[in-house]
Coordinates of C-alpha atoms and ligand atoms in Angstrom, one line a residue:
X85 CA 37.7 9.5 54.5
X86 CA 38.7 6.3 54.2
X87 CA 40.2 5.8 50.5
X88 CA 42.9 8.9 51.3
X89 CA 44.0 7.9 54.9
X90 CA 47.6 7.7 55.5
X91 CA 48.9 4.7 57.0
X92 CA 51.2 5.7 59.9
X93 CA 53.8 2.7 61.4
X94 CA 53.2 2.2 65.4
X95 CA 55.4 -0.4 66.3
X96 CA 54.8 -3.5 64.2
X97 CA 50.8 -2.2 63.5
X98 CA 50.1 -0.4 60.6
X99 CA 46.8 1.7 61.7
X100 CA 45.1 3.9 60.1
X101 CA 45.0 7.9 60.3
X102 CA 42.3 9.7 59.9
X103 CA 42.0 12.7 57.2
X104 CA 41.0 16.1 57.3
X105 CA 39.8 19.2 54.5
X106 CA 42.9 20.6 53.1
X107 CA 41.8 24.2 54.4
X108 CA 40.6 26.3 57.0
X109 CA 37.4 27.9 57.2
X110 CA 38.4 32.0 57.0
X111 CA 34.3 33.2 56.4
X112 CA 31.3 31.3 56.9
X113 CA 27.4 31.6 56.0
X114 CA 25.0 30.4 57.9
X115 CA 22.8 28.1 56.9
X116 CA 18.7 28.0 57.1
X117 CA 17.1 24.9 59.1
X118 CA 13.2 24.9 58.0
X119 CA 10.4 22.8 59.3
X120 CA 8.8 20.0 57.0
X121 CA 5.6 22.5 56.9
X122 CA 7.7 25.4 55.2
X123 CA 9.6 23.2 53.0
X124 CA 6.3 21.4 52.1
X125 CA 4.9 24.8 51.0
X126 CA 8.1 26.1 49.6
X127 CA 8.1 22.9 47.4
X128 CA 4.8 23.5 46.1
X129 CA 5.4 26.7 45.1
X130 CA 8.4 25.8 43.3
X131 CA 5.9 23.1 41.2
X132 CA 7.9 20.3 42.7
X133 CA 11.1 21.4 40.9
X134 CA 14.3 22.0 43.0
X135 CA 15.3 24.2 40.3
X136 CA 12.9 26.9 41.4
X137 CA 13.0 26.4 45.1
X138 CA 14.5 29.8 46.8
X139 CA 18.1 29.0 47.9
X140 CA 17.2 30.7 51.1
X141 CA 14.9 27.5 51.5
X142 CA 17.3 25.2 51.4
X143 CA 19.6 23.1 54.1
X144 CA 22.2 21.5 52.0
X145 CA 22.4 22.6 48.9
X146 CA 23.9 19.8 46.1
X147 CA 21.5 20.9 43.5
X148 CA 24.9 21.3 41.8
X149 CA 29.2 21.8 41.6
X150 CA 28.5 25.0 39.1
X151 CA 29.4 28.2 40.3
X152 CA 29.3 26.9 43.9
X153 CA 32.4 26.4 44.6
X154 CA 34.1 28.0 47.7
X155 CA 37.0 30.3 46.1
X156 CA 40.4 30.6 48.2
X157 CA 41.8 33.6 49.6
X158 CA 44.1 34.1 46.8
X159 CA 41.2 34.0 44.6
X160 CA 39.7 36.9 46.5
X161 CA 42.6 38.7 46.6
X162 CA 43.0 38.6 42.8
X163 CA 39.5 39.8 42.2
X164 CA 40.4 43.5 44.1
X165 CA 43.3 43.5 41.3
X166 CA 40.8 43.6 39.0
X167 CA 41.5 45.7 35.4
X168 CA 38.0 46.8 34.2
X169 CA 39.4 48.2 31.0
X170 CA 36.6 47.6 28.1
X171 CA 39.7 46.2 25.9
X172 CA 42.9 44.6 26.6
X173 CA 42.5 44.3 30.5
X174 CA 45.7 42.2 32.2
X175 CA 43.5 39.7 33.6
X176 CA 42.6 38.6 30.4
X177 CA 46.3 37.8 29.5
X178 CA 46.6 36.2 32.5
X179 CA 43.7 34.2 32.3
X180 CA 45.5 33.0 28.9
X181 CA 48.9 32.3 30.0
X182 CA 46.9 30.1 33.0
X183 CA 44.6 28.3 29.9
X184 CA 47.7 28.1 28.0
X185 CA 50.2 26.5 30.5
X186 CA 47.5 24.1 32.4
X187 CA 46.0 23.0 29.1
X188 CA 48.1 23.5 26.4
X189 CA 46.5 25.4 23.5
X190 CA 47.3 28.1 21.2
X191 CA 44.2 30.4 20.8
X192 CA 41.8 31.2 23.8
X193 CA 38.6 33.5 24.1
X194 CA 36.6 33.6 27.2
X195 CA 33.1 33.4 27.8
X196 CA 30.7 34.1 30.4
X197 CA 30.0 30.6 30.8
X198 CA 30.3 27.1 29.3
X199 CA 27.5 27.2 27.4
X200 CA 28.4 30.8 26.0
X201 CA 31.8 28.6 24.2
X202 CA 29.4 25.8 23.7
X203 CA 27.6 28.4 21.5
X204 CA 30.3 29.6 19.7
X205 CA 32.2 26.1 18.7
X206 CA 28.6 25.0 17.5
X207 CA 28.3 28.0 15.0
X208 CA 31.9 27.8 14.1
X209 CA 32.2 24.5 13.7
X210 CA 28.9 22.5 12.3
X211 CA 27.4 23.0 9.0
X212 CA 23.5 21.9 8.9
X213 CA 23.1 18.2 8.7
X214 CA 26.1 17.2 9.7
X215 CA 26.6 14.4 12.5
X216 CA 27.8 15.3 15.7
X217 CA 28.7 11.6 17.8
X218 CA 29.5 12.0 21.7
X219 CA 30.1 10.4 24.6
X220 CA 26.4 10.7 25.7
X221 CA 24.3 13.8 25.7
X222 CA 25.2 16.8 27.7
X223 CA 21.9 18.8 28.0
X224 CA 23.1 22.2 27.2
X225 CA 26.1 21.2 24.8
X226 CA 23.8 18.8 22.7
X227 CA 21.1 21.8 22.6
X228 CA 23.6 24.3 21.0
X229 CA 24.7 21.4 18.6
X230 CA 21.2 20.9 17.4
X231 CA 20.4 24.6 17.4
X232 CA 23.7 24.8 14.8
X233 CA 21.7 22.0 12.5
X234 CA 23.9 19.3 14.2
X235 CA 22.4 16.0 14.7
X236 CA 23.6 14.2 17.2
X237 CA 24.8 10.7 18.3
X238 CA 25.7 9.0 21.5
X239 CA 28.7 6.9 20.8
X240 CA 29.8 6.1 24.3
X241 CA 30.2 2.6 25.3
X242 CA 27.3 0.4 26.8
X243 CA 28.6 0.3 29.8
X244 CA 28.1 3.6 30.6
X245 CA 24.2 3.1 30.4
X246 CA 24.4 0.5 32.9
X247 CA 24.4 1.8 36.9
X248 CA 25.7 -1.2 38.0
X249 CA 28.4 -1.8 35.4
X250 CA 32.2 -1.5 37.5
X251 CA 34.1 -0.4 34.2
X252 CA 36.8 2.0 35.4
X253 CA 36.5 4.3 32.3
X254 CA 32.6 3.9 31.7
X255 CA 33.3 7.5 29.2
X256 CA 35.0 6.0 26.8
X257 CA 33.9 6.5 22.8
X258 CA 32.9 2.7 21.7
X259 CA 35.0 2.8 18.4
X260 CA 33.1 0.7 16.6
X261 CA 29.7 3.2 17.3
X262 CA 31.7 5.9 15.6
X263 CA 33.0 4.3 12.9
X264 CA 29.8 3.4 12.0
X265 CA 28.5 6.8 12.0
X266 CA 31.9 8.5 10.4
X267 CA 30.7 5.5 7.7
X268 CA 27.6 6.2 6.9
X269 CA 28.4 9.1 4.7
X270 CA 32.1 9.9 5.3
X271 CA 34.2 12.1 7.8
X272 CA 33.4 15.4 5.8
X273 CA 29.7 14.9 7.3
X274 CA 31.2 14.4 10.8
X275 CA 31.6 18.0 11.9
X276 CA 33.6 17.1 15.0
X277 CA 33.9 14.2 18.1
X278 CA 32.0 15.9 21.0
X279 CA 34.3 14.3 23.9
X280 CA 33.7 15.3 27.6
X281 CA 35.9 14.2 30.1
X282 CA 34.5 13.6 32.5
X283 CA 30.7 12.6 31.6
X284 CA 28.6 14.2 33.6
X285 CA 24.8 12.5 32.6
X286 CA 26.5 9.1 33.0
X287 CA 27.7 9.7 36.7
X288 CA 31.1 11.8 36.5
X289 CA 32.5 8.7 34.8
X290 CA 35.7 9.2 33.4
X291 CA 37.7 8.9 29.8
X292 CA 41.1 6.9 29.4
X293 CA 44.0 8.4 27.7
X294 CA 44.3 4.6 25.7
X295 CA 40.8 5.2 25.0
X296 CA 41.4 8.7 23.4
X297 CA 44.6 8.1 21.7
X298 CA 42.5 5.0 20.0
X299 CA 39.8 7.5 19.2
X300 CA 42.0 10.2 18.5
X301 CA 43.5 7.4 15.5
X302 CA 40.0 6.6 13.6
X303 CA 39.3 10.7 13.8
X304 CA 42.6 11.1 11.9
X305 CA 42.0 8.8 9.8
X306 CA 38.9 10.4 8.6
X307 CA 39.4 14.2 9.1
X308 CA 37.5 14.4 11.9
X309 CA 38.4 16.8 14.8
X310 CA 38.1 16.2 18.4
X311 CA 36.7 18.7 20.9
X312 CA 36.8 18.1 24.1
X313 CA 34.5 19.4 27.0
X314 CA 37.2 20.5 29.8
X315 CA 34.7 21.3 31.8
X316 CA 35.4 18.4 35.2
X317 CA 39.1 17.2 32.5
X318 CA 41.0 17.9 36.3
X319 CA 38.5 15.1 37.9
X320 CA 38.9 13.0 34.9
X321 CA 43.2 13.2 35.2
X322 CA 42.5 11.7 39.1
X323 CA 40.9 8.5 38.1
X324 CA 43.8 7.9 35.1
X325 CA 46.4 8.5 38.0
X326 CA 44.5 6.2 39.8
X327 CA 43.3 3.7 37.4
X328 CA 45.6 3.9 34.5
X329 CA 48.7 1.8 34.0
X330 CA 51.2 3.8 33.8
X331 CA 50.0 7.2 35.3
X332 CA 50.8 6.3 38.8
X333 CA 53.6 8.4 39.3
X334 CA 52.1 11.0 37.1
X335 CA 51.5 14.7 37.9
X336 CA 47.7 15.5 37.7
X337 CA 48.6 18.7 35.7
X338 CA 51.0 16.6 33.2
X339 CA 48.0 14.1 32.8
X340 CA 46.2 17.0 31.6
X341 CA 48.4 18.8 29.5
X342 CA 49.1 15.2 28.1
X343 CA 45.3 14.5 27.2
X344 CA 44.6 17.7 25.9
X345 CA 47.1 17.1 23.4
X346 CA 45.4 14.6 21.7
X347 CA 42.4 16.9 21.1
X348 CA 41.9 19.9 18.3
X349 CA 40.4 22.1 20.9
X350 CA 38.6 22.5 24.0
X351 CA 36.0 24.4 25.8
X352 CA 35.4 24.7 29.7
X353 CA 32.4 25.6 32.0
X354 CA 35.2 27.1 34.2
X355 CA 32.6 27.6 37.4
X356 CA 33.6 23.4 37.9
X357 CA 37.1 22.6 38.2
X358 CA 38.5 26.1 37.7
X359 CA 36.4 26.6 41.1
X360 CA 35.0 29.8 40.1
X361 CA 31.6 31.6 40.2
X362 CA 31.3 32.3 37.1
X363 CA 33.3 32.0 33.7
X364 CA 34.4 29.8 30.8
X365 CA 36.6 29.4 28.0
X366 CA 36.9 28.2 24.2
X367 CA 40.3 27.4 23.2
X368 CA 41.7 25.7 19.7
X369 CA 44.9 25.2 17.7
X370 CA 43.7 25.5 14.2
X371 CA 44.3 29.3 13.4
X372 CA 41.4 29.8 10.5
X373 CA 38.9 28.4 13.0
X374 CA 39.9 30.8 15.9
X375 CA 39.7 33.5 13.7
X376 CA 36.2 32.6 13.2
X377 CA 35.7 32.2 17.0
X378 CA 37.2 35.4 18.1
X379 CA 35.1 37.7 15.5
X380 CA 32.2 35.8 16.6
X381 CA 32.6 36.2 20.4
X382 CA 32.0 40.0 19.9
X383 CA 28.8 39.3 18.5
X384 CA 27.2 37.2 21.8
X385 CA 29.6 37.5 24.5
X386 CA 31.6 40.4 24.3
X387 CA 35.4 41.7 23.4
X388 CA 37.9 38.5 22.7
X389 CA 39.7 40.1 25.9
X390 CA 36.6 40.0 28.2
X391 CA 33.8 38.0 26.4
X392 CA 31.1 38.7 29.0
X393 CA 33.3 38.6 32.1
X394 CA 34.3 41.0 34.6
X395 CA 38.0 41.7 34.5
X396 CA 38.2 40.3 38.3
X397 CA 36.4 37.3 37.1
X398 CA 39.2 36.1 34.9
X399 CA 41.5 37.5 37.4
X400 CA 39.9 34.4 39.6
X401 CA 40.2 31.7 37.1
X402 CA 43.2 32.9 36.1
X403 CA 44.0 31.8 40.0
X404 CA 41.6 28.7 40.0
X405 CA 42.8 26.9 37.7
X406 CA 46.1 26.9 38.8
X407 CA 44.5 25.7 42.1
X408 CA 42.3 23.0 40.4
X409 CA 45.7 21.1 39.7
X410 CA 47.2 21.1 43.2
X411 CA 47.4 17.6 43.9
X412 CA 45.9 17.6 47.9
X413 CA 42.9 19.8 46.3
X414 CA 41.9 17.1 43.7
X415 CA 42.2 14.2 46.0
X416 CA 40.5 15.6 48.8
X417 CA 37.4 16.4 46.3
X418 CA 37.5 13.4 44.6
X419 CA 37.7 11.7 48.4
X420 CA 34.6 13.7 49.9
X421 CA 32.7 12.4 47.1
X422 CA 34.1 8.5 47.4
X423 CA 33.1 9.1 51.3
X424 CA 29.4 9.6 50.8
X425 CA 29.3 6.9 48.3
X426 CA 30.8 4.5 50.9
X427 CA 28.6 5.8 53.4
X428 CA 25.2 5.3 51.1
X429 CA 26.8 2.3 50.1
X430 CA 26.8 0.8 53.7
X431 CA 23.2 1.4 53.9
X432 CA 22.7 -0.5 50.6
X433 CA 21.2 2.8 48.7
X434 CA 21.3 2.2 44.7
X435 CA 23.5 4.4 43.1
X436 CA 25.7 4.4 39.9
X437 CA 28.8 2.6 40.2
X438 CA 31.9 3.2 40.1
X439 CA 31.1 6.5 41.9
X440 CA 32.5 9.2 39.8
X441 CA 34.1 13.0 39.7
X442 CA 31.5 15.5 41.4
X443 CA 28.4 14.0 42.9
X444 CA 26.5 10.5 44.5
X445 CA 24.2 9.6 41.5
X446 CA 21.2 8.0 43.3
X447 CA 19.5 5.0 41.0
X448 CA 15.6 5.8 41.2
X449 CA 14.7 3.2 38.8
X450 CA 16.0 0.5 41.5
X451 CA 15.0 3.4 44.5
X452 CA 11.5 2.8 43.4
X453 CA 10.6 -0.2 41.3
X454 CA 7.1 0.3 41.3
X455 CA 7.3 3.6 40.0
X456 CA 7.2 4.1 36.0
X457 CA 9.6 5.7 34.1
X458 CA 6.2 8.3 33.4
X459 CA 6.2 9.1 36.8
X460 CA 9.4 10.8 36.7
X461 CA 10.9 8.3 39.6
X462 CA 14.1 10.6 39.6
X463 CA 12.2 14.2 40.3
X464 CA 10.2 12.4 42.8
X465 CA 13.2 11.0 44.5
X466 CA 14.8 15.0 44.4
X467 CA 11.4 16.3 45.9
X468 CA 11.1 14.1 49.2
X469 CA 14.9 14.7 49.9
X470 CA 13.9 18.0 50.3
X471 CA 10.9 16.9 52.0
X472 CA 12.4 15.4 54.6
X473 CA 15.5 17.4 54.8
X474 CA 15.5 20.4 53.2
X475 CA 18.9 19.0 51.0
X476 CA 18.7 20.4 47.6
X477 CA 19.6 17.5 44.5
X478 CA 19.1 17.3 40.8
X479 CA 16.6 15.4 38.4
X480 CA 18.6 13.4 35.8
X481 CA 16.4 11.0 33.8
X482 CA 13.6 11.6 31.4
X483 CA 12.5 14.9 32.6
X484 CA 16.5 16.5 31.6
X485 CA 16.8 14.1 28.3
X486 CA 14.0 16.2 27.4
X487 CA 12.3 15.7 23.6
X488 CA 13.4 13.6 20.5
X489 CA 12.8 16.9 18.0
X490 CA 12.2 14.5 15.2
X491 CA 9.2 13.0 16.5
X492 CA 8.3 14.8 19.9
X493 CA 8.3 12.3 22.2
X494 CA 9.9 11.9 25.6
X495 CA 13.5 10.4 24.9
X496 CA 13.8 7.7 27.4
X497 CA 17.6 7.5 29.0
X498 CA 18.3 4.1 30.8
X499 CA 19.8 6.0 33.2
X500 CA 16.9 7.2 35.7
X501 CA 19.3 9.2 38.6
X502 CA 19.2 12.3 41.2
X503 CA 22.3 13.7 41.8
X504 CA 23.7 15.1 44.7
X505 CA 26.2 17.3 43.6
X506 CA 29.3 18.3 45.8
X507 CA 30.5 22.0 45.3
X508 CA 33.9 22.2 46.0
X509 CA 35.7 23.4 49.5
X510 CA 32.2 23.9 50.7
X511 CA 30.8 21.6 52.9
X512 CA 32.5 19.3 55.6
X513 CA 32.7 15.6 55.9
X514 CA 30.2 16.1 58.6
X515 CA 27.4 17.3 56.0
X516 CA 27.9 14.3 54.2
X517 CA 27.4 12.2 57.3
X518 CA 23.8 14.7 57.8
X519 CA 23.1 13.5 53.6
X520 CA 24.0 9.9 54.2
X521 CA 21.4 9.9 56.9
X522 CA 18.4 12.0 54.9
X523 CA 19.4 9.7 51.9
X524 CA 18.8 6.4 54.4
X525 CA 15.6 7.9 55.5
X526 CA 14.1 8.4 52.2
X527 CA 15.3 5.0 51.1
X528 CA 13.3 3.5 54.0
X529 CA 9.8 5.9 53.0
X530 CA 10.5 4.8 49.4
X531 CA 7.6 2.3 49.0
X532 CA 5.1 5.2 50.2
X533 CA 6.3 7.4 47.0
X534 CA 3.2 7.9 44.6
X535 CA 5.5 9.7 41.9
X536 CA 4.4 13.4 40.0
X537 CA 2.6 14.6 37.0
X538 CA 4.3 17.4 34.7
X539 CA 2.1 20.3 34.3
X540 CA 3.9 22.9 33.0
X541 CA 6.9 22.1 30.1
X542 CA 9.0 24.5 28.6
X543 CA 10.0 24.2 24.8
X544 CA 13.9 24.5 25.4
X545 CA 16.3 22.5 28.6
X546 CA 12.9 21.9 30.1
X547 CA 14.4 20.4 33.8
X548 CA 14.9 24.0 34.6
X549 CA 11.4 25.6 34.6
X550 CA 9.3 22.2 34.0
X551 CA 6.7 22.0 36.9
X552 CA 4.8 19.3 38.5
X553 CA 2.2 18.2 41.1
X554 CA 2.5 14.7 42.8
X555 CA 0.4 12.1 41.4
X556 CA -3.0 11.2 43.4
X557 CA -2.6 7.9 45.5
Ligands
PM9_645 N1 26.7 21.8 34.1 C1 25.7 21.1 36.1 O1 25.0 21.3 37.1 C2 25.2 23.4 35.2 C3 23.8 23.5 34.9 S1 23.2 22.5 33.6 C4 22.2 21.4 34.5 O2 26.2 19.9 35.9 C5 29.3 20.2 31.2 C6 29.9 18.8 31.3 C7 28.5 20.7 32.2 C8 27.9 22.0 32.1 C9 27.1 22.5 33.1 C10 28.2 22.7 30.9 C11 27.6 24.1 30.7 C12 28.9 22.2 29.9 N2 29.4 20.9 30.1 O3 26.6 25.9 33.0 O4 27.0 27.0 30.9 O5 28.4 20.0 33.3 O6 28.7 27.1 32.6 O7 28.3 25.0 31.4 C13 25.9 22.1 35.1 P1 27.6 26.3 32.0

């Protein structure tokens, strides 16, 4: 991996060393080799959607980073310490002293998953008509903000629109874009900044802290909270050591305590960086509005000291995200992400630049040019990687923006990508190599794509049920 080599002095030469995992493999599972007939049936039973494909089908799965993650012993260890007391159980308190000591906030509830404290922030915090600006759209977050009567507003700077734009902080808020919407009828209609660091529909790009103290400034000015999305904020302190003047000689866990303090509050789809299966967490400062959040959580998720997890579950973040701040761990997921880049880069594959946090964003707008956006160029691209290989990805264009709900139609991103998503202590740099390979192959059969025709749409988060057949030639 050629970005975190070390150099090592022989003689007068500097040469470089090469670089291995930071662990050891203690339990492995096999995994399934098919033929291209099985995966051509298995992907026409799945209606062409890699979301419904059986995982049992599938070679390398990058479909995503959630919940995938490969937990250490320690991790496993804590989960046969699990306390399955209904109320009160010790994991939860030590799933909030981990909360509160790698992220700094006062109040914490957990939930079963992100989109279980996306839920509750919405309902808490968002009164009907009130605007909701963010550094693009997350699918699930920008639902339950729209559910709550929110209406939302991507304030993120061009840049991050742009795949080929080398902006090292392509998820920064453009100030200007929210000014203009905290102006339009004041802060009080602002219900809060929807910040996620880093952005995952805009290629795991990442936030600055000069960025967010210049945000956090206008907010202030205005009333306007911040809440940030925590969910990859461990990925995002890496680049700001990397790319930040100043944060050199930084600690990736002081980088984090130091952005989080610049925000209100903070919730986390802890199955990413916390490198869990399952879990998340909502955590603010402001004492009225956890009060609010902590009745609330009873009602969908479960007791504020379990809130639809396991005791052992929190018991494992609890570990995690201690883990997620280890300095070798973060570089060396970072690095295996940078190292398929450079490998798909070498072969001259479009894909969004700079590469970011947790996954290769492959650019199928520029991966098939004669393909309209209609034809869903990004699904397509998802279904012959598995055609060929039998390596899972993930559609994110027009078919995951989904529908404008003021007037129906197709919202139409700029941003026309399939992701291949790395799951964390999981795979070897000699998967990537098998990737880089199916990726080049696909490249090369690109012209032959015909593209697919959607057949079956579900009302709500469509890319996860949707269905499709390919288009005729
Ligand atoms: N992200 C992902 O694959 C899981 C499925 S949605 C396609 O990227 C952010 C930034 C996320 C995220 C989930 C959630 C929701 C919130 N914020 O999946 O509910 O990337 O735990 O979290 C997915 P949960």
């Amino acid at each position: 991996m050629s970005t975190t080599h070390l150099p090592a002095t022989t003689g007068q030469q500097l040469r470089r060393r090469s670089w291995a995992e930071p662990w050891k493999i203690k339990m492995v599972e096999p995994l399934t080799i098919t033929t291209p007939e099985h995966r051509r049936s298995a992907l026409e039973e799945a209606g062409y959607n890699t979301f419904l494909l059986r995982s049992e089908d599938v070679y390398i799965d990058l479909l995503t980073d959630s919940g995938t993650n490969a937990m250490s012993d320690r991790q496993w260890a804590a989960l046969m310490l699990g306390d399955e007391a209904y109320a009160g159980s010790r994991n939860f308190y030590e799933f909030e002293d981990a909360i509160r000591e790698t992220y700094g906030f006062t109040h914490v509830v957990p939930t079963h998953q992100g989109r279980g404290a996306e839920h509750l922030l919405s309902q808490c915090a968002i009164r009907p008509g009130q605007f909701v600006p963010g550094n693009m759209y997350f699918t699930t977050t920008r639902d339950h903000e729209e559910r709550a009567g929110g209406i939302f507003v991507d304030v993120i700077i061009d840049e991050a629109h742009d795949p080929e734009s080398l902006h090292p902080f392509k998820g920064n808020v453009d100030l200007q874009k929210l000014a203009e919407v905290i102006g339009r009828r004041g802060g009080s209609e602002v219900a809060f900044l929807s910040l996620a660091a880093t952005v995952n529909m805009a290629g795991g790009q990442p936030v600055s802290i000069t960025n967010l103290r210049e945000v956090r400034d206008l907010c202030q000015r205005h009333g306007v909270p911040i809440y940030l999305d925590a969910t990859r904020l461990v990925e995002n302190a890496l680049f700001i050591q990397e790319r930040e003047p100043g944060y050199a000689d930084r600690t990736i866990a002081s980088i984090v305590r130091e952005f989080c303090s610049l925000v209100d509050g903070a919730w986390m789809s802890a199955k990413k960086d916390a490198l869990v299966n399952i879990g998340g967490w909502l955590a603010v400062n402001d004492e009225q509005l956890f009060e609010e959040i902590r009745n609330l959580v009873i009602v969908f998720e479960g007791l504020h000291t379990y809130g639809g997890l396991a005791g052992r579950d929190m018991a494992a973040v609890a570990v995690g995200v201690r883990e997620s701040v280890q300095e070798e761990h973060i570089r060396a997921r970072v690095g295996q992400v940078r190292y398929l880049g450079e490998l798909l880069d070498g072969a001259g594959v479009p894909l969004v630049h700079p590469v970011g946090g947790h996954g290769i964003f492959l650019d199928a707008k520029r991966f098939y040019p004669h393909l309209p956006q209609d034809a869903f160029p990004a699904q397509t691209l998802a279904a012959e990687l598995y055609l060929d290989s039998g390596i899972r990805s993930m559609e994110r264009g027009i078919v995951s923006a989904g529908r404008d709900p003021k007037t129906g139609d197709h919202r139409r991103p700029r941003l026309e990508l399939t992701r291949l998503t790395i799951p964390r202590r999981v795979y070897t740099q000699a998967h990537m190599d098998v990737v880089a390979e199916a990726v080049e192959a696909v490249y090369a059969a690109a012209g032959s794509a015909r593209g697919l025709r959607m057949t079956h749409e579900p009302r709500y988060l469509r890319f996860f049920q949707a269905r499709f057949e390919p288009l005729e030639a």
